[in-house]
């Protein structure tokens, strides 16, 4: 059996996805192809790295020669998680976002086409749709209207995928998921940043008025959806994935403070993110109807489990909150960094 090529498998969602596949069947052949940027961490997969048919290859998806070599050896499918994934970093410097998210996706698409790969899943985001008003939800037909350089680079990749389906008949599928949370998330995104700050009794920076709304999904539910799409999704289609769990940032912050029994005085309102999308909500009825998937992890339980995971993984937290991270934190949050 040919291996599945998982790109970006050392990141948050990719590592949870590989773990899910190997939990189902530890003999599943997998190549994890990852550049190990600041967000990639081999420790995210230490518990499954010994599986007999699991192989790690360090490389950049924008490096055509290496990708051609790996794909040319034969892969049954490609699932592309590799990306620069943080909106605030894309505001500081969009160059790596264009390189990895756009050019890297193009390189993968070319290789998939050249070597006749049977299935290509592009892991995209609801952020390509832009921002919602107080009502309604994104469907697969919502026009693309990205507002951050990150979202624009993901939308560009989606359009390239679409064009390879239309022009070359590539059997590719795009998924667009809402905000993930869960174990192994790098503490630059809201939930792990706030948990790890609060565990150290540090303040938490809430952008703007804190009334921006996100639709939260546990990473395991997202990964289960991706496994189904990989297996049974219809080529050429787009599938939205969401948690049906809308929350304003400030309400979420209060919940985290309550879980950790920390005072509200740790909240700091800081200047808003430029171009900050007001609200995301995902209509995921298509994947529910076609593939029988549902989000299964209730948010209160998933959030408590996530807090516990960070409490129990001090070493992991200490490992990622050093060096480069501290520079990023100072640049992003200034005086709050202390
Ligand atoms: P992440 O930042 O945690 O991980 C990204 C991984 O990609 C890292 O392991 C990194 O080393 C690797 N990578 C980066 N550039 C690379 C390159 N040029 N070549 C090879 N590997 C490279 O990201 P994540 O949160 O796990 O997100 C994974 C995917 O899911 C991304 O495509 C993202 O756009 C998408 N997504 C994320 C969310 C979310 O809430 N985190 C929601 C919807 C979609
Ligand atoms: P984030 O986790 O960066 O995800 P995204 O921007 O991709 O949705 O942010 C989630 C929400 O939390 C978003 O509305 C921005 C807000 N936020 C803060 O208020 N403070 C922070 O320090 C961060 C990182 C995010």
Short mmCIF file of C-alpha atoms and ligand atoms in Angstrom, two decimals, residues 7-14 33-41 59-62 80-86 99-101 123-126 150 154 176-181 184-186 188-189 222, ligand 1:
data_model
loop_
_atom_site.label_atom_id
_atom_site.label_comp_id
_atom_site.label_asym_id
_atom_site.label_seq_id
_atom_site.Cartn_x
_atom_site.Cartn_y
_atom_site.Cartn_z
CA UNK A 7 2.47 17.92 4.83
CA UNK A 8 2.83 20.07 7.94
CA UNK A 9 2.36 17.00 10.13
CA UNK A 10 4.48 18.44 12.95
CA UNK A 11 2.11 21.35 13.52
CA UNK A 12 -0.99 21.50 15.69
CA UNK A 13 -3.68 20.01 13.44
CA UNK A 14 -1.36 17.86 11.31
CA UNK A 33 6.73 16.10 5.33
CA UNK A 34 7.45 19.19 7.40
CA UNK A 35 9.94 22.08 7.32
CA UNK A 36 9.99 22.35 11.14
CA UNK A 37 9.40 26.10 11.22
CA UNK A 38 8.83 27.77 14.61
CA UNK A 39 5.39 26.08 14.62
CA UNK A 40 6.61 22.58 13.78
CA UNK A 41 7.71 20.36 16.63
CA UNK A 59 11.59 19.62 3.81
CA UNK A 60 9.90 22.69 2.42
CA UNK A 61 6.76 22.26 0.30
CA UNK A 62 7.94 25.13 -1.90
CA UNK A 80 -1.78 19.58 2.77
CA UNK A 81 -1.65 21.08 6.27
CA UNK A 82 1.67 22.88 5.75
CA UNK A 83 1.18 26.60 6.11
CA UNK A 84 2.06 29.76 7.87
CA UNK A 85 -1.05 29.91 10.01
CA UNK A 86 -1.12 32.95 12.29
CA UNK A 99 5.78 31.54 -0.29
CA UNK A 100 4.48 28.61 1.72
CA UNK A 101 0.72 28.93 1.39
CA UNK A 123 -6.83 21.99 4.41
CA UNK A 124 -8.19 25.51 4.23
CA UNK A 125 -10.00 27.88 6.53
CA UNK A 126 -13.31 29.68 6.93
CA UNK A 150 -3.03 35.03 5.96
CA UNK A 154 -5.16 30.65 1.84
CA UNK A 176 -12.70 25.05 5.17
CA UNK A 177 -12.75 24.76 8.92
CA UNK A 178 -13.42 27.20 11.73
CA UNK A 179 -11.13 27.94 14.72
CA UNK A 180 -9.56 24.81 16.22
CA UNK A 181 -8.51 24.27 19.81
CA UNK A 184 -0.40 20.70 20.93
CA UNK A 185 -1.58 24.13 19.73
CA UNK A 186 1.23 26.66 19.60
CA UNK A 188 0.30 32.24 19.82
CA UNK A 189 -3.40 31.56 19.08
CA UNK A 222 -11.79 18.52 12.66
P1 LIG B 1 0.59 25.23 12.59
O1 LIG B 1 1.15 26.60 12.38
O2 LIG B 1 0.45 24.70 13.96
O3 LIG B 1 1.47 24.16 11.78
C1 LIG B 1 1.94 24.39 10.49
C2 LIG B 1 2.96 23.28 10.16
O4 LIG B 1 3.39 23.49 8.81
C3 LIG B 1 4.20 23.33 11.05
O5 LIG B 1 4.54 22.03 11.46
C4 LIG B 1 5.28 23.90 10.14
O6 LIG B 1 6.58 23.44 10.45
C5 LIG B 1 4.81 23.39 8.78
N1 LIG B 1 5.29 24.23 7.67
C6 LIG B 1 5.25 25.59 7.58
N2 LIG B 1 5.80 25.98 6.42
C7 LIG B 1 6.19 24.86 5.77
C8 LIG B 1 6.81 24.62 4.52
N3 LIG B 1 7.15 25.62 3.69
N4 LIG B 1 7.03 23.34 4.15
C9 LIG B 1 6.70 22.31 4.98
N5 LIG B 1 6.14 22.48 6.17
C10 LIG B 1 5.87 23.74 6.56
O7 LIG B 1 -0.79 25.26 11.83
P2 LIG B 1 -2.17 24.50 12.19
O8 LIG B 1 -2.94 25.34 13.12
O9 LIG B 1 -1.88 23.08 12.52
O10 LIG B 1 -2.90 24.57 10.79
C11 LIG B 1 -2.73 23.53 9.82
C12 LIG B 1 -3.52 23.88 8.57
O11 LIG B 1 -4.90 24.04 8.91
C13 LIG B 1 -3.09 25.19 7.93
O12 LIG B 1 -3.11 25.03 6.54
C14 LIG B 1 -4.15 26.19 8.36
O13 LIG B 1 -4.33 27.20 7.40
C15 LIG B 1 -5.38 25.30 8.46
N6 LIG B 1 -6.41 25.71 9.43
C16 LIG B 1 -6.07 26.01 10.73
C17 LIG B 1 -7.07 26.34 11.62
C18 LIG B 1 -6.76 26.62 13.09
O14 LIG B 1 -7.66 26.99 13.83
N7 LIG B 1 -5.54 26.43 13.54
C19 LIG B 1 -8.41 26.41 11.20
C20 LIG B 1 -8.70 26.11 9.87
C21 LIG B 1 -7.69 25.75 8.99
#
